[in-house]
Coordinates of C-alpha atoms in Angstrom, one line a residue:
X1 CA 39.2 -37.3 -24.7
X2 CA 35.7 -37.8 -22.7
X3 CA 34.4 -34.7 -24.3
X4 CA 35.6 -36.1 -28.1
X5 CA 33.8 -38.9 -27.2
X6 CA 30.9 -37.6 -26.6
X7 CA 30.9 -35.5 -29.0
X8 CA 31.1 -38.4 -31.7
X9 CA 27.9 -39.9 -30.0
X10 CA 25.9 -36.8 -30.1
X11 CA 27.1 -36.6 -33.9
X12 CA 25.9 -39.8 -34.3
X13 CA 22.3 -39.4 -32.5
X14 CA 21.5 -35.8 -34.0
X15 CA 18.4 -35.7 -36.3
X16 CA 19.2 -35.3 -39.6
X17 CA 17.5 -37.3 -42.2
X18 CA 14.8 -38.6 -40.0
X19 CA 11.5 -37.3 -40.4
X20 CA 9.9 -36.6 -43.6
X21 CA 10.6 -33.2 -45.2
X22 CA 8.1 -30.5 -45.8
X23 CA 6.2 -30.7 -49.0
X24 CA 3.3 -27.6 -49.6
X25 CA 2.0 -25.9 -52.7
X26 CA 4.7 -23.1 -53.0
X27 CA 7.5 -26.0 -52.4
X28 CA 5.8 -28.2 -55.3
X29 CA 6.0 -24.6 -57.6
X30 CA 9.2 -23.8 -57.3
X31 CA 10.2 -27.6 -57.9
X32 CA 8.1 -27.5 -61.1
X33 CA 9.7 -24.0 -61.9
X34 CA 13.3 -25.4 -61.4
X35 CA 12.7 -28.8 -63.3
X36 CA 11.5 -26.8 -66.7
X37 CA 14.7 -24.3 -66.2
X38 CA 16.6 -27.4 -65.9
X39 CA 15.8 -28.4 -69.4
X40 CA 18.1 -25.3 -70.6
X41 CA 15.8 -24.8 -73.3
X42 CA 18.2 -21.9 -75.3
X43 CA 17.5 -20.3 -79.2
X44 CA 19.9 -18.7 -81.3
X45 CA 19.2 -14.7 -81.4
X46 CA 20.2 -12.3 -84.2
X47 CA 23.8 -12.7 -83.6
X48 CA 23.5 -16.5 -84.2
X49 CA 24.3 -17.1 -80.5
X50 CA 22.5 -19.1 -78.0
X51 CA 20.8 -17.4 -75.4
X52 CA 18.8 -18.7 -72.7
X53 CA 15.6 -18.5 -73.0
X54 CA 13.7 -17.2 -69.0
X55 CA 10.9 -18.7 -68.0
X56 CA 8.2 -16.4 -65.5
X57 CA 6.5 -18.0 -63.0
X58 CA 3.2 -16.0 -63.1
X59 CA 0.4 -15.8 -60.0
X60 CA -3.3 -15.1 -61.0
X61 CA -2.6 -11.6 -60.5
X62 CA -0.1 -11.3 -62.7
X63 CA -1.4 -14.0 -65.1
X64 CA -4.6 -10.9 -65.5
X65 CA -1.8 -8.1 -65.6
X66 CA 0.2 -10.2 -68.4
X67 CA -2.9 -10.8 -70.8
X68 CA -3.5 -6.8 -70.6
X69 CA -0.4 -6.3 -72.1
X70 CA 2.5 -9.0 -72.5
X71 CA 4.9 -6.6 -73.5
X72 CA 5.1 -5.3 -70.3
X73 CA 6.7 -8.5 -68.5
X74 CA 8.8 -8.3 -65.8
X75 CA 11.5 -10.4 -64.2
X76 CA 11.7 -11.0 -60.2
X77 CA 14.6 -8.3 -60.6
X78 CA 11.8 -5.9 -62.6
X79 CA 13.9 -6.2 -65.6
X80 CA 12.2 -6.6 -68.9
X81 CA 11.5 -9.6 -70.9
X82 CA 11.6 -9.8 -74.8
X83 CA 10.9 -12.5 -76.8
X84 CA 11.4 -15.4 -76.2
X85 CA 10.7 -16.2 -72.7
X86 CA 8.2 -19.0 -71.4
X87 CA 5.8 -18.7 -68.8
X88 CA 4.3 -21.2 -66.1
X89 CA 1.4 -20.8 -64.1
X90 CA -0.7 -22.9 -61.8
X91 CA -4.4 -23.6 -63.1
X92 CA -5.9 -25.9 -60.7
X93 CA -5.5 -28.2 -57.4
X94 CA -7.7 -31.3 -56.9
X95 CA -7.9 -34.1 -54.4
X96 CA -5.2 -36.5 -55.7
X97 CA -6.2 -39.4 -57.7
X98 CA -2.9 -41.6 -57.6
X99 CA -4.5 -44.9 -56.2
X100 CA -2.9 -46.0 -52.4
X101 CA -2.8 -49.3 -51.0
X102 CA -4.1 -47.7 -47.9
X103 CA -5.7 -44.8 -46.6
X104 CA -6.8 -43.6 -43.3
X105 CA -10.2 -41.5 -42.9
X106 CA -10.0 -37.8 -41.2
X107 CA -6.6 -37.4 -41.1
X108 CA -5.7 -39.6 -38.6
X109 CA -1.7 -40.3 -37.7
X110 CA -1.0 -44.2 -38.5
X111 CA 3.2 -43.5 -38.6
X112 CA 5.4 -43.9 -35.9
X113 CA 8.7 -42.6 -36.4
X114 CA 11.7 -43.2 -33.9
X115 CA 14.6 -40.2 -33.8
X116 CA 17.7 -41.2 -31.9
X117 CA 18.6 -38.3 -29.7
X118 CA 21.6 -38.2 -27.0
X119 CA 22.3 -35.2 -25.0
X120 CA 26.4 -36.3 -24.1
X121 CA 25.5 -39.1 -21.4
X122 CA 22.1 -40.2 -22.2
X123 CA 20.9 -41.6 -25.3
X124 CA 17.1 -42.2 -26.1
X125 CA 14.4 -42.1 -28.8
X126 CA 11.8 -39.5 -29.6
X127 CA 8.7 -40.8 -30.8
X128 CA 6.3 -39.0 -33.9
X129 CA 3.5 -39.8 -34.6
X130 CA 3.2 -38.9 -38.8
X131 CA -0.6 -37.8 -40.4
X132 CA -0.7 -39.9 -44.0
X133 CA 0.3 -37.4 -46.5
X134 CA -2.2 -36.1 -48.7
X135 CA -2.5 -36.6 -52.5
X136 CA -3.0 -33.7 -54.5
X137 CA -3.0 -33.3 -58.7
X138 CA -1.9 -29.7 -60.1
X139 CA -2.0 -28.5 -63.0
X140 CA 0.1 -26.7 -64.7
X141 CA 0.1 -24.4 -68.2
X142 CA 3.2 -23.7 -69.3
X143 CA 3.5 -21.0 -72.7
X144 CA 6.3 -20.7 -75.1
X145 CA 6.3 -17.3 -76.7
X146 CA 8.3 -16.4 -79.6
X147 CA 8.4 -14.0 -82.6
X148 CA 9.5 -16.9 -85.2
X149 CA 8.1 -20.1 -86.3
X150 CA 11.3 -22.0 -86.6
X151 CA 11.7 -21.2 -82.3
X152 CA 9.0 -23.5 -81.7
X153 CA 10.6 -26.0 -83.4
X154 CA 12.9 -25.8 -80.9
X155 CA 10.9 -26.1 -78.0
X156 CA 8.7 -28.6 -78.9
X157 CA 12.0 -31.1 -79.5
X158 CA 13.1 -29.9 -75.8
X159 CA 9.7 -30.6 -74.3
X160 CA 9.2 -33.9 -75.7
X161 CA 12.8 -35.0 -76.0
X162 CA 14.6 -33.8 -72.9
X163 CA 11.6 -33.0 -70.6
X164 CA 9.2 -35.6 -71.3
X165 CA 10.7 -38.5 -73.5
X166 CA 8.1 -41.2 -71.9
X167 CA 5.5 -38.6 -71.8
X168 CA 6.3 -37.7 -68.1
X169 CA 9.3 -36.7 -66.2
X170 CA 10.2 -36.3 -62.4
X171 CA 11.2 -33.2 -60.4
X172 CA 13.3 -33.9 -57.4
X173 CA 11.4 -31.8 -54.9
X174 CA 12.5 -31.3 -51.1
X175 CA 13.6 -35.1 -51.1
X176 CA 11.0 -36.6 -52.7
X177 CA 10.5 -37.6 -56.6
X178 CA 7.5 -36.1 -58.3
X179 CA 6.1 -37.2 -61.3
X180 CA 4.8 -34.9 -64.1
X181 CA 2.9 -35.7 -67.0
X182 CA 2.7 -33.2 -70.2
X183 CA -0.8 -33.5 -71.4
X184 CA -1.2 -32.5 -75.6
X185 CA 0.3 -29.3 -76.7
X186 CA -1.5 -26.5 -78.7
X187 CA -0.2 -23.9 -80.5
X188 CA -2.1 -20.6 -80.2
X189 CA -1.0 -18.2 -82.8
X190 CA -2.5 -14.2 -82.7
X191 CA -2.0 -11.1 -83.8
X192 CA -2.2 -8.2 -81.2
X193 CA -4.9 -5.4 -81.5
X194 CA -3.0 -2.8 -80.6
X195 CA 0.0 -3.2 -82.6
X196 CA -0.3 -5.9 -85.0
X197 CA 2.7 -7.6 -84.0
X198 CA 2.3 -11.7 -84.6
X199 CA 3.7 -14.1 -81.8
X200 CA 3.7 -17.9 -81.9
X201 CA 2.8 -19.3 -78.6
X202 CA 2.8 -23.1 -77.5
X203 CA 0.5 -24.3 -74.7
X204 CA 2.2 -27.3 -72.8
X205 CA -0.5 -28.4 -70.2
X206 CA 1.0 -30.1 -67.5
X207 CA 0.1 -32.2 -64.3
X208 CA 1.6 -32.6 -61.0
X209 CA 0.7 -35.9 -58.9
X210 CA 2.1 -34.4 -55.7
X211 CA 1.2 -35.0 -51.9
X212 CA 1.5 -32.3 -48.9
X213 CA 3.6 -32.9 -45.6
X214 CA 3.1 -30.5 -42.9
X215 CA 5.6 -31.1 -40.2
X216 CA 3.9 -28.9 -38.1
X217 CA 1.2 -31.5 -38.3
X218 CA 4.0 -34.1 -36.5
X219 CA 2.8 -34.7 -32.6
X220 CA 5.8 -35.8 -30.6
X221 CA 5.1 -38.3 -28.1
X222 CA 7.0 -38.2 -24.6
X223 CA 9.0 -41.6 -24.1
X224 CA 11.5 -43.0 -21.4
X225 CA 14.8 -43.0 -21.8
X226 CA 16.4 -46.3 -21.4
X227 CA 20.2 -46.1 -22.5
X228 CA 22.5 -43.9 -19.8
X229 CA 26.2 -44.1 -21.4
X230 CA 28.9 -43.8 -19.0
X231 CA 32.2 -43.5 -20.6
X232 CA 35.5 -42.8 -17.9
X233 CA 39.3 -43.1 -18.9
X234 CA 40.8 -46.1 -17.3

């Protein structure tokens, strides 16, 4: 019974939801990534049935490797990609300019955080001392690509209807709720040199107002414990 009890305490005290999660660059693109796929953009193929349509998330190197030749996209399995896919791709990352009712100069930590801890008999608090997250603004290109005119369609009513009704939506990211705004759309429609083969493509330009959390930035401070929980069986 004395070890169920203390059990249940330690339960009780263990950090769980505590501090504030990490939040980096590759966490903010892969919550942008998942947030478009969410939108289960799908097109009906030459069987009339609807198919998904994949969406590449592409790095600078294989941004230059896809404008060589786009016919030679891969998925992360290294299967191949026809038409229609989309494609996402960071373009820039600038100091954040979503306003803050406070900020403090050179980093410095101006959170304390207390996390109950209790090792069976003694209970206590650990202290953290939090930096102020840092603002950041990506943005984002995302590209439709399609053989047929009547695809876009498609996707621009999924963009602006399902993704972006109020002209932004929100990704839920490692916790926290990001807002993304979709800037004006283009369409950019070519033929290819080599072998004449006409795609539709439609440019939604998007921006991220994130912030970054490092926990490895968190300093712990040492503090006394002041609770010692005795618990016998009478």
């Amino acid at each position: 019974m004395q070890k169920n009890i203390n059990d249940l305490l330690k339960k009780s005290f263990e950090n769980n939801d505590y501090l504030p999660k990490k939040l980096l660059l590759e966490d903010l693109d892969a919550g942008v990534l998942e947030y478009l796929k969410s939108l289960n953009i799908s097109m009906a193929n030459f069987e009339n049935k609807e198919i998904a349509v994949p969406i590449i998330f592409l790095t600078q190197e294989r941004w230059a490797e896809f404008q060589k030749n786009w016919k030679d996209l891969k998925d992360e399995s290294g299967e191949e990609i026809s038409l229609p896919f989309m494609s996402i791709r960071r373009m820039s990352v600038k100091p954040g300019t979503s306003p803050l009712k406070r900020t403090v100069p050179v980093k410095k930590k101006f959170t304390f955080l207390r996390v109950p801890t209790f090792d069976g008999n003694l209970a206590s608090y650990d202290l953290y001392k939090i930096p102020q997250p840092v603002r950041v603004d990506i943005a984002y290109e995302m590209r439709f690509f399609t053989h047929y005119m009547q695809d876009t369609n498609v996707s621009y009513q999924k963009m602006i209807m399902d993704g972006f009704s109020d002209g932004q939506g929100y990704a839920a990211i490692n916790g926290y709720s990001i807002p993304i705004m979709m800037e004006d759309p283009s369409e950019d429609n070519t033929v290819d040199d080599i072998s004449a083969d006409r795609k539709f493509q439609i440019i939604f330009p998007l921006k991220v107002y994130g912030k970054l959390v490092d926990p490895s930035a968190f300093e712990r401070v040492k503090t006394i414990n002041k609770i010692q929980i005795n618990i016998t069986e009478s």
